Amino acid sequence: MFFQSFFDDRLAQYAYLVGCQRTGEAIVIDPPRHSEAIIERAKKEGLNITAAAETHIHADFTSGARQLAEDLGAKLYLPGEGGEDWTYQYTDGLDAVLLKDGDTFSIGNIDFKVMHTPGHTPESVSYVLTDRGGGATEPMGIFTGDFVFVGDIGRPDLLEKAAGIADTAEKGAVQMFDSVQKFKKLPDHMIVWPGHGAGSACGKSLGAVPLTTVGYEKQFNWAMKENDRDEFVKQLLEGQPEAPKYFAMMKKVNKEGPALLNREDIKVVGDMVEFNRLREQDGALVLDTRPAKDAEKALVKGSINIPFNKSFTNWAGWLIGYDQDLLVIAKEGKEKEIRKALESIHLDRVVAFVRPETAVSGAETDSYETLTVEEFTEAKKDGNTYVLDVRNDSEWEGGHMPEATHHFLGHLWDEELPRDKELLVHCQSGARSAIASSILKARGFDQVSHMAGGFGEYERKGYDTVK
């Protein structure tokens, strides 16, 4: 058996390539939209990807299952549990099988058994793998998707918080309790291959280790040790992170069928006249991907700055509308990587790329100030200032500045803020507050400053905080 995991560190998402070396067949579990690296690896190993399987309708990234079916003729193995509302709608004309609890299928001499594990979502399934070609008569491991992670389990509240489906969080938590009881009956030796690692918003405290075992999780995962259903439900629902805004769109897209990738090159705008013409069109947004230190003194008027780093995809999903055409300011050589990151959450409307020197050479620009902790602390004493803490709920609840008001970054486009005061912005380290400052400038606020080093540095220097 051939096995390799693939990790997208911007989405904290795992996909798996499993191949039978005797027959040359292979399957991809929870494929990303861009599966080129997986396909290339399969070819290198002499494997032909004949199938793809989904553990559930994903909320946090665009599935690549449909793309593999169209490009390679891959057979799709999809959850058929959860009822009509949780049924994939794009399977007409494709070779697709909807699976129920207890169903089995094989890729060469590798067997997969379906285990319905609802809770994160009603249709969620896990796949138990037995390497029959290697002589095994007992299962080796289980692909758990967003059911069991390293040290945690999947959150059951996304349907309610992100998709707006009322009264589903507690029901999902109860289902998760029952699914955990099924999981605890599995043999201790089985390997657990999760759908996500640390950094994912699909749980509270996911571990960074790429795999675990059933036995280890039984001993050390809090959810496996809590045997009281009511207490389990309470603990599971408490303290879940904010549900990213784009999750609702991902649920819809992955259920109805993601658009097939447009592989045509996107043009690079080479002059200011063309750039200004494009950015003045209705629905256009200028997305500046430069580091904040480069963008803060020369922001194209109306643009937002989300630096292209590990957190880029997350904040793009929070802050960019699916109805917006994107003009992306990017350094030469970054175009393909940025496009791939945006397309991984179905932000497909990139109209053009533009070099930073072109974008700022003749456009009207804006700026915000970066203050030291000492300068920020002094500035907030002025009665004509308004202090914004743009961290998440748990960070705010753990301690904040006495003068601050909580305005989470992901909601900043819509927050009501005073127009007659200087806005002083901070986060935990200074990265999110820089993004926030660009949002505020795009909204037309005149006086905006943010704090370098963030609340972490503020605390370390001994300034007053409250809870």
Short mmCIF file of C-alpha atoms in Angstrom, two decimals:
data_model
loop_
_atom_site.label_atom_id
_atom_site.label_comp_id
_atom_site.label_asym_id
_atom_site.label_seq_id
_atom_site.Cartn_x
_atom_site.Cartn_y
_atom_site.Cartn_z
CA MET A 1 0.00 0.00 0.00
CA PHE A 2 1.17 3.50 -0.82
CA PHE A 3 0.18 6.29 1.56
CA GLN A 4 0.93 10.01 1.69
CA SER A 5 -0.72 12.94 3.41
CA PHE A 6 -0.82 16.44 1.95
CA PHE A 7 -1.20 19.47 4.22
CA ASP A 8 -2.36 22.96 3.24
CA ASP A 9 -0.94 25.17 5.99
CA ARG A 10 -3.18 28.12 5.07
CA LEU A 11 -6.31 26.03 5.61
CA ALA A 12 -4.77 23.58 8.12
CA GLN A 13 -6.36 20.87 5.94
CA TYR A 14 -5.21 17.31 5.29
CA ALA A 15 -5.85 15.31 2.13
CA TYR A 16 -4.68 11.73 1.69
CA LEU A 17 -3.46 9.71 -1.27
CA VAL A 18 -3.88 5.96 -0.77
CA GLY A 19 -2.81 3.55 -3.49
CA CYS A 20 -2.74 -0.19 -4.12
CA GLN A 21 0.68 -0.85 -5.61
CA ARG A 22 -0.38 -4.27 -6.92
CA THR A 23 -3.16 -2.93 -9.14
CA GLY A 24 -1.92 0.65 -9.63
CA GLU A 25 -5.20 2.18 -8.43
CA ALA A 26 -5.40 5.07 -5.98
CA ILE A 27 -7.96 7.18 -4.11
CA VAL A 28 -7.80 10.70 -2.69
CA ILE A 29 -9.57 11.28 0.62
CA ASP A 30 -10.99 14.81 1.04
CA PRO A 31 -9.21 16.26 -2.01
CA PRO A 32 -8.49 19.99 -2.19
CA ARG A 33 -9.66 21.97 -5.20
CA HIS A 34 -6.10 22.22 -6.47
CA SER A 35 -4.90 18.62 -6.44
CA GLU A 36 -2.04 19.01 -8.91
CA ALA A 37 0.63 18.02 -6.37
CA ILE A 38 -1.35 14.92 -5.42
CA ILE A 39 -1.83 13.90 -9.05
CA GLU A 40 1.86 14.42 -9.75
CA ARG A 41 2.84 12.31 -6.74
CA ALA A 42 0.52 9.52 -7.86
CA LYS A 43 2.07 9.53 -11.34
CA LYS A 44 5.56 9.40 -9.84
CA GLU A 45 4.57 6.27 -7.91
CA GLY A 46 3.02 4.67 -10.99
CA LEU A 47 -0.49 5.05 -9.59
CA ASN A 48 -3.67 6.05 -11.40
CA ILE A 49 -6.17 8.05 -9.34
CA THR A 50 -9.40 6.22 -10.01
CA ALA A 51 -11.48 7.51 -7.08
CA ALA A 52 -12.02 10.30 -4.57
CA ALA A 53 -13.92 10.18 -1.28
CA GLU A 54 -15.44 12.89 0.88
CA THR A 55 -15.99 12.60 4.62
CA HIS A 56 -18.64 15.35 4.61
CA ILE A 57 -19.80 18.52 2.87
CA HIS A 58 -16.92 20.79 3.77
CA ALA A 59 -17.42 24.29 5.15
CA ASP A 60 -13.84 25.56 5.26
CA PHE A 61 -12.41 24.85 1.81
CA THR A 62 -13.52 24.11 -1.73
CA SER A 63 -13.62 20.39 -2.39
CA GLY A 64 -11.68 18.99 -5.34
CA ALA A 65 -13.86 15.90 -5.74
CA ARG A 66 -15.85 17.23 -8.68
CA GLN A 67 -12.67 18.50 -10.36
CA LEU A 68 -11.05 15.04 -10.10
CA ALA A 69 -14.19 13.42 -11.49
CA GLU A 70 -14.19 15.77 -14.48
CA ASP A 71 -10.41 15.77 -15.11
CA LEU A 72 -9.57 12.13 -14.40
CA GLY A 73 -12.90 10.33 -14.53
CA ALA A 74 -12.48 9.49 -10.85
CA LYS A 75 -15.33 7.60 -9.21
CA LEU A 76 -16.77 9.56 -6.28
CA TYR A 77 -17.59 8.02 -2.92
CA LEU A 78 -19.79 10.49 -1.06
CA PRO A 79 -21.74 10.41 2.21
CA GLY A 80 -25.37 9.48 1.65
CA GLU A 81 -26.41 10.00 5.26
CA GLY A 82 -28.10 12.97 6.92
CA GLY A 83 -31.23 13.23 4.78
CA GLU A 84 -32.18 15.16 1.67
CA ASP A 85 -30.86 18.50 2.95
CA TRP A 86 -27.35 17.03 3.14
CA THR A 87 -27.22 15.29 -0.23
CA TYR A 88 -24.69 16.24 -2.91
CA GLN A 89 -26.43 17.83 -5.87
CA TYR A 90 -23.83 17.74 -8.63
CA THR A 91 -23.54 14.00 -9.28
CA ASP A 92 -25.66 13.76 -12.44
CA GLY A 93 -23.49 12.46 -15.25
CA LEU A 94 -20.68 11.48 -12.88
CA ASP A 95 -19.75 8.05 -11.55
CA ALA A 96 -20.79 8.62 -7.95
CA VAL A 97 -21.91 6.40 -5.09
CA LEU A 98 -23.78 7.70 -2.04
CA LEU A 99 -22.65 5.70 0.97
CA LYS A 100 -24.49 4.55 4.07
CA ASP A 101 -23.24 3.32 7.43
CA GLY A 102 -21.68 -0.13 7.05
CA ASP A 103 -21.14 0.09 3.28
CA THR A 104 -17.80 -1.06 1.91
CA PHE A 105 -15.78 -0.40 -1.23
CA SER A 106 -12.29 -1.29 -2.40
CA ILE A 107 -9.45 0.37 -4.25
CA GLY A 108 -7.44 -2.53 -5.55
CA ASN A 109 -6.69 -4.67 -2.51
CA ILE A 110 -7.43 -1.93 0.02
CA ASP A 111 -10.83 -2.06 1.69
CA PHE A 112 -12.78 0.87 3.11
CA LYS A 113 -15.73 0.52 5.47
CA VAL A 114 -18.10 3.41 6.06
CA MET A 115 -18.84 4.49 9.62
CA HIS A 116 -21.54 7.16 9.99
CA THR A 117 -20.20 9.65 12.55
CA PRO A 118 -22.60 12.62 12.67
CA GLY A 119 -22.16 15.59 14.97
CA HIS A 120 -19.94 18.01 13.10
CA THR A 121 -22.53 17.72 10.33
CA PRO A 122 -25.46 15.30 9.92
CA GLU A 123 -23.94 13.49 6.91
CA SER A 124 -20.38 13.09 8.25
CA VAL A 125 -18.79 9.68 7.77
CA SER A 126 -15.42 8.14 8.59
CA TYR A 127 -13.59 5.52 6.53
CA VAL A 128 -12.01 2.48 8.18
CA LEU A 129 -9.08 1.16 6.11
CA THR A 130 -7.90 -2.45 5.91
CA ASP A 131 -4.85 -3.26 3.79
CA ARG A 132 -5.92 -6.66 2.55
CA GLY A 133 -3.19 -6.60 -0.08
CA GLY A 134 -0.62 -6.44 2.69
CA GLY A 135 -2.09 -9.52 4.32
CA ALA A 136 -4.08 -7.71 7.01
CA THR A 137 -7.34 -9.07 8.34
CA GLU A 138 -7.88 -6.25 10.83
CA PRO A 139 -8.17 -2.51 10.08
CA MET A 140 -5.06 -0.35 10.10
CA GLY A 141 -6.68 3.03 10.64
CA ILE A 142 -9.57 5.42 10.17
CA PHE A 143 -10.00 8.64 8.20
CA THR A 144 -12.09 10.75 10.55
CA GLY A 145 -12.55 13.96 8.56
CA ASP A 146 -13.82 16.60 10.98
CA PHE A 147 -15.01 14.07 13.55
CA VAL A 148 -11.94 13.22 15.65
CA PHE A 149 -8.81 15.38 15.61
CA VAL A 150 -5.57 15.05 17.55
CA GLY A 151 -6.63 16.06 21.06
CA ASP A 152 -10.06 17.38 20.11
CA ILE A 153 -13.25 16.67 18.17
CA GLY A 154 -15.16 18.58 15.52
CA ARG A 155 -17.41 21.46 16.46
CA PRO A 156 -21.17 20.95 16.04
CA ASP A 157 -22.18 24.61 15.88
CA LEU A 158 -21.08 25.62 12.39
CA LEU A 159 -24.43 24.91 10.75
CA GLU A 160 -26.09 27.29 13.19
CA LYS A 161 -23.38 29.97 13.43
CA ALA A 162 -22.12 30.01 9.84
CA ALA A 163 -24.97 28.65 7.74
CA GLY A 164 -27.78 30.10 9.89
CA ILE A 165 -29.64 26.81 10.36
CA ALA A 166 -31.42 27.31 13.68
CA ASP A 167 -31.38 24.85 16.57
CA THR A 168 -28.70 22.58 15.11
CA ALA A 169 -25.77 23.20 17.48
CA GLU A 170 -27.11 21.30 20.49
CA LYS A 171 -28.55 18.54 18.32
CA GLY A 172 -25.17 18.15 16.67
CA ALA A 173 -23.43 18.02 20.04
CA VAL A 174 -25.71 15.17 21.14
CA GLN A 175 -25.00 13.32 17.89
CA MET A 176 -21.30 13.87 18.46
CA PHE A 177 -21.54 12.26 21.90
CA ASP A 178 -23.09 9.16 20.33
CA SER A 179 -20.47 9.09 17.57
CA VAL A 180 -17.69 9.27 20.16
CA GLN A 181 -19.12 6.21 21.89
CA LYS A 182 -18.87 4.31 18.58
CA PHE A 183 -15.30 5.50 18.11
CA LYS A 184 -14.31 4.27 21.59
CA LYS A 185 -15.24 0.71 20.57
CA LEU A 186 -12.57 0.65 17.86
CA PRO A 187 -9.29 -1.21 18.51
CA ASP A 188 -6.63 0.85 20.26
CA HIS A 189 -3.99 0.12 17.64
CA MET A 190 -5.85 1.89 14.83
CA ILE A 191 -4.24 4.99 13.37
CA VAL A 192 -6.39 8.12 13.20
CA TRP A 193 -5.93 10.31 10.12
CA PRO A 194 -7.79 13.60 10.80
CA GLY A 195 -9.11 16.13 8.32
CA HIS A 196 -7.43 19.12 9.96
CA GLY A 197 -4.55 20.16 12.17
CA ALA A 198 -3.72 23.11 14.39
CA GLY A 199 -5.00 26.41 13.02
CA SER A 200 -8.33 25.13 11.74
CA ALA A 201 -11.54 26.79 12.89
CA CYS A 202 -13.32 23.42 12.85
CA GLY A 203 -12.49 22.79 16.51
CA LYS A 204 -11.25 24.50 19.66
CA SER A 205 -7.79 23.07 20.30
CA LEU A 206 -6.58 20.89 17.48
CA GLY A 207 -3.13 19.39 17.87
CA ALA A 208 -0.29 20.04 15.43
CA VAL A 209 0.79 16.37 15.29
CA PRO A 210 -0.36 14.95 11.91
CA LEU A 211 -1.84 11.68 13.20
CA THR A 212 -2.74 9.81 16.35
CA THR A 213 -4.20 6.46 17.44
CA VAL A 214 -7.57 5.42 18.77
CA GLY A 215 -5.94 4.27 22.00
CA TYR A 216 -4.09 7.53 22.54
CA GLU A 217 -7.23 9.59 22.00
CA LYS A 218 -9.18 7.39 24.40
CA GLN A 219 -6.64 8.23 27.09
CA PHE A 220 -5.96 11.90 26.46
CA ASN A 221 -8.71 13.48 24.36
CA TRP A 222 -11.11 15.28 26.70
CA ALA A 223 -14.12 14.18 24.66
CA MET A 224 -13.31 10.51 25.10
CA LYS A 225 -13.08 10.84 28.86
CA GLU A 226 -16.37 12.69 29.42
CA ASN A 227 -19.10 10.07 29.89
CA ASP A 228 -21.92 12.36 31.00
CA ARG A 229 -23.90 13.38 27.93
CA ASP A 230 -25.11 16.74 29.29
CA GLU A 231 -21.66 17.75 30.49
CA PHE A 232 -20.17 16.64 27.17
CA VAL A 233 -22.63 18.83 25.26
CA LYS A 234 -21.91 21.80 27.52
CA GLN A 235 -18.14 21.48 27.18
CA LEU A 236 -18.27 20.95 23.44
CA LEU A 237 -20.35 24.06 22.78
CA GLU A 238 -18.41 26.33 25.14
CA GLY A 239 -15.58 28.46 23.82
CA GLN A 240 -15.82 27.56 20.14
CA PRO A 241 -14.04 30.12 17.93
CA GLU A 242 -15.87 32.51 15.66
CA ALA A 243 -17.26 30.79 12.58
CA PRO A 244 -15.63 32.39 9.52
CA LYS A 245 -18.08 34.23 7.30
CA TYR A 246 -17.12 32.30 4.18
CA PHE A 247 -18.08 28.94 5.74
CA ALA A 248 -21.72 29.43 4.75
CA MET A 249 -20.74 29.89 1.10
CA MET A 250 -18.45 26.85 1.20
CA LYS A 251 -21.31 24.65 2.44
CA LYS A 252 -23.47 25.83 -0.45
CA VAL A 253 -20.71 25.51 -3.04
CA ASN A 254 -19.62 22.03 -1.99
CA LYS A 255 -23.18 20.77 -1.83
CA GLU A 256 -24.25 22.19 -5.20
CA GLY A 257 -20.89 21.58 -6.89
CA PRO A 258 -17.86 23.86 -7.11
CA ALA A 259 -17.20 25.60 -10.40
CA LEU A 260 -14.59 23.86 -12.51
CA LEU A 261 -11.25 25.63 -12.44
CA ASN A 262 -10.53 28.27 -15.05
CA ARG A 263 -6.93 27.51 -16.03
CA GLU A 264 -6.48 30.50 -18.34
CA ASP A 265 -3.84 32.99 -17.26
CA ILE A 266 -5.05 36.14 -15.53
CA LYS A 267 -3.69 39.33 -17.07
CA VAL A 268 -1.15 41.56 -15.36
CA VAL A 269 -2.04 45.23 -15.68
CA GLY A 270 0.98 47.24 -16.75
CA ASP A 271 -0.19 50.84 -16.65
CA MET A 272 -2.12 53.17 -14.38
CA VAL A 273 -4.77 54.08 -16.95
CA GLU A 274 -5.95 50.48 -17.24
CA PHE A 275 -5.66 49.91 -13.48
CA ASN A 276 -7.78 52.98 -12.69
CA ARG A 277 -10.37 51.97 -15.29
CA LEU A 278 -10.75 48.54 -13.72
CA ARG A 279 -10.88 49.70 -10.12
CA GLU A 280 -13.56 52.27 -10.85
CA GLN A 281 -15.97 49.60 -12.07
CA ASP A 282 -18.88 48.68 -9.82
CA GLY A 283 -18.15 45.83 -7.44
CA ALA A 284 -14.37 46.01 -7.83
CA LEU A 285 -12.11 45.67 -4.80
CA VAL A 286 -8.38 46.31 -4.76
CA LEU A 287 -6.68 43.64 -2.65
CA ASP A 288 -3.15 44.61 -1.60
CA THR A 289 -1.10 41.52 -0.67
CA ARG A 290 2.11 43.33 0.30
CA PRO A 291 3.51 43.12 3.85
CA ALA A 292 1.84 45.70 6.09
CA LYS A 293 5.08 47.64 6.55
CA ASP A 294 5.17 48.23 2.78
CA ALA A 295 1.48 49.04 2.39
CA GLU A 296 0.76 51.25 5.39
CA LYS A 297 2.23 54.45 3.95
CA ALA A 298 0.89 54.02 0.42
CA LEU A 299 -2.49 52.29 0.33
CA VAL A 300 -4.39 52.74 -2.91
CA LYS A 301 -7.52 54.66 -1.96
CA GLY A 302 -10.30 52.18 -1.15
CA SER A 303 -8.03 49.12 -1.13
CA ILE A 304 -7.60 46.64 1.70
CA ASN A 305 -4.30 45.10 2.73
CA ILE A 306 -4.22 41.40 3.58
CA PRO A 307 -0.56 40.36 3.53
CA PHE A 308 0.12 37.12 1.68
CA ASN A 309 1.19 34.91 4.55
CA LYS A 310 -0.11 31.89 6.45
CA SER A 311 -3.32 33.63 7.57
CA PHE A 312 -4.10 35.15 4.16
CA THR A 313 -6.82 32.69 3.12
CA ASN A 314 -8.65 32.93 6.43
CA TRP A 315 -8.89 36.73 6.40
CA ALA A 316 -9.69 36.81 2.68
CA GLY A 317 -12.68 34.60 3.47
CA TRP A 318 -13.78 36.88 6.27
CA LEU A 319 -13.32 40.19 4.48
CA ILE A 320 -13.92 39.71 0.73
CA GLY A 321 -17.39 39.35 -0.73
CA TYR A 322 -18.17 36.61 -3.24
CA ASP A 323 -19.80 39.24 -5.45
CA GLN A 324 -16.65 41.35 -5.73
CA ASP A 325 -14.24 41.47 -8.68
CA LEU A 326 -10.66 41.49 -7.38
CA LEU A 327 -7.72 43.54 -8.56
CA VAL A 328 -4.77 42.06 -6.73
CA ILE A 329 -1.63 44.04 -5.96
CA ALA A 330 1.15 41.45 -5.84
CA LYS A 331 4.87 41.15 -6.33
CA GLU A 332 6.05 39.43 -9.50
CA GLY A 333 6.12 35.64 -9.18
CA LYS A 334 3.38 35.43 -6.54
CA GLU A 335 0.41 35.38 -8.91
CA LYS A 336 -0.15 31.61 -9.14
CA GLU A 337 0.21 31.06 -5.42
CA ILE A 338 -2.16 33.89 -4.51
CA ARG A 339 -4.73 32.78 -7.10
CA LYS A 340 -4.58 29.22 -5.77
CA ALA A 341 -5.10 30.42 -2.20
CA LEU A 342 -8.15 32.49 -3.20
CA GLU A 343 -9.61 29.71 -5.34
CA SER A 344 -9.20 27.26 -2.47
CA ILE A 345 -12.20 29.03 -0.88
CA HIS A 346 -13.94 29.71 -4.21
CA LEU A 347 -12.93 33.37 -4.48
CA ASP A 348 -12.64 33.02 -8.25
CA ARG A 349 -13.26 36.58 -9.42
CA VAL A 350 -9.66 37.75 -9.85
CA VAL A 351 -9.82 40.16 -12.81
CA ALA A 352 -6.18 41.21 -12.90
CA PHE A 353 -2.91 41.42 -11.04
CA VAL A 354 -0.95 44.64 -10.75
CA ARG A 355 2.57 45.31 -9.54
CA PRO A 356 2.90 47.50 -6.43
CA GLU A 357 4.97 50.11 -8.25
CA THR A 358 2.30 50.43 -10.93
CA ALA A 359 -0.59 50.56 -8.45
CA VAL A 360 0.79 53.42 -6.36
CA SER A 361 2.56 55.39 -9.10
CA GLY A 362 -0.41 57.49 -10.13
CA ALA A 363 -3.31 56.47 -7.90
CA GLU A 364 -4.61 58.46 -4.98
CA THR A 365 -3.16 56.87 -1.86
CA ASP A 366 -3.97 56.73 1.82
CA SER A 367 -2.07 55.78 4.97
CA TYR A 368 -2.36 54.98 8.65
CA GLU A 369 0.06 55.40 11.54
CA THR A 370 1.94 52.69 13.42
CA LEU A 371 2.49 53.55 17.08
CA THR A 372 4.73 52.01 19.70
CA VAL A 373 3.07 50.65 22.84
CA GLU A 374 4.16 53.78 24.69
CA GLU A 375 2.81 56.10 21.98
CA PHE A 376 -0.46 54.17 21.81
CA THR A 377 -0.87 54.26 25.61
CA GLU A 378 -0.31 57.99 25.65
CA ALA A 379 -2.66 58.58 22.71
CA LYS A 380 -5.58 56.75 24.30
CA LYS A 381 -5.57 59.19 27.20
CA ASP A 382 -6.95 61.80 24.81
CA GLY A 383 -10.72 62.10 25.13
CA ASN A 384 -11.00 62.42 21.37
CA THR A 385 -9.87 58.86 20.67
CA TYR A 386 -11.72 55.55 20.34
CA VAL A 387 -9.85 52.32 21.12
CA LEU A 388 -10.74 49.22 19.06
CA ASP A 389 -9.71 45.74 20.13
CA VAL A 390 -10.07 43.59 16.99
CA ARG A 391 -9.08 40.25 18.56
CA ASN A 392 -11.45 37.30 18.84
CA ASP A 393 -13.95 36.72 21.64
CA SER A 394 -11.81 34.42 23.77
CA GLU A 395 -8.83 36.79 23.62
CA TRP A 396 -11.03 39.71 24.64
CA GLU A 397 -12.56 37.76 27.50
CA GLY A 398 -9.09 36.77 28.72
CA GLY A 399 -8.18 40.41 29.33
CA HIS A 400 -8.31 43.77 27.57
CA MET A 401 -7.53 47.46 27.92
CA PRO A 402 -9.93 49.35 30.23
CA GLU A 403 -10.69 51.92 27.52
CA ALA A 404 -11.14 49.46 24.65
CA THR A 405 -14.30 48.43 22.82
CA HIS A 406 -14.44 45.01 21.18
CA HIS A 407 -14.84 45.00 17.40
CA PHE A 408 -13.76 41.65 15.95
CA LEU A 409 -11.77 42.05 12.74
CA GLY A 410 -13.99 39.70 10.75
CA HIS A 411 -17.00 41.98 11.29
CA LEU A 412 -15.25 45.31 10.81
CA TRP A 413 -16.85 46.18 7.48
CA ASP A 414 -20.24 46.46 9.21
CA GLU A 415 -19.39 47.83 12.67
CA GLU A 416 -20.77 51.23 13.68
CA LEU A 417 -17.89 53.47 14.75
CA PRO A 418 -17.56 57.16 15.65
CA ARG A 419 -16.63 59.42 12.76
CA ASP A 420 -15.52 62.32 14.94
CA LYS A 421 -12.71 60.57 16.81
CA GLU A 422 -9.26 59.21 16.08
CA LEU A 423 -9.43 55.41 15.89
CA LEU A 424 -6.74 53.53 17.82
CA VAL A 425 -6.60 49.87 16.79
CA HIS A 426 -4.86 46.91 18.34
CA CYS A 427 -4.85 43.10 18.26
CA GLN A 428 -2.61 40.56 19.99
CA SER A 429 0.58 41.06 17.98
CA GLY A 430 -0.02 43.84 15.47
CA ALA A 431 -0.77 41.76 12.36
CA ARG A 432 -4.58 41.82 12.51
CA SER A 433 -4.70 45.47 13.58
CA ALA A 434 -2.78 46.39 10.42
CA ILE A 435 -5.41 44.62 8.31
CA ALA A 436 -8.11 46.34 10.37
CA SER A 437 -6.51 49.73 9.78
CA SER A 438 -6.64 49.20 6.02
CA ILE A 439 -10.33 48.25 6.30
CA LEU A 440 -11.06 51.42 8.27
CA LYS A 441 -9.23 53.56 5.74
CA ALA A 442 -11.18 51.88 2.93
CA ARG A 443 -14.36 52.78 4.82
CA GLY A 444 -13.32 56.44 4.78
CA PHE A 445 -12.17 57.01 8.34
CA ASP A 446 -9.60 59.82 8.40
CA GLN A 447 -7.54 59.29 11.55
CA VAL A 448 -6.49 55.69 12.08
CA SER A 449 -3.49 54.36 14.03
CA HIS A 450 -2.55 50.87 15.15
CA MET A 451 -0.19 49.53 17.78
CA ALA A 452 2.96 47.60 16.90
CA GLY A 453 3.49 44.58 19.14
CA GLY A 454 -0.18 44.41 20.09
CA PHE A 455 -1.81 43.53 23.38
CA GLY A 456 0.85 40.91 24.07
CA GLU A 457 3.58 43.56 24.18
CA TYR A 458 1.26 45.92 26.08
CA GLU A 459 0.78 43.27 28.79
CA ARG A 460 4.47 42.40 28.95
CA LYS A 461 5.26 46.03 29.69
CA GLY A 462 2.92 45.96 32.69
CA TYR A 463 0.12 48.30 31.56
CA ASP A 464 -3.34 47.98 33.13
CA THR A 465 -5.79 45.36 31.87
CA VAL A 466 -9.26 44.26 32.92
CA LYS A 467 -11.44 41.17 32.39
#
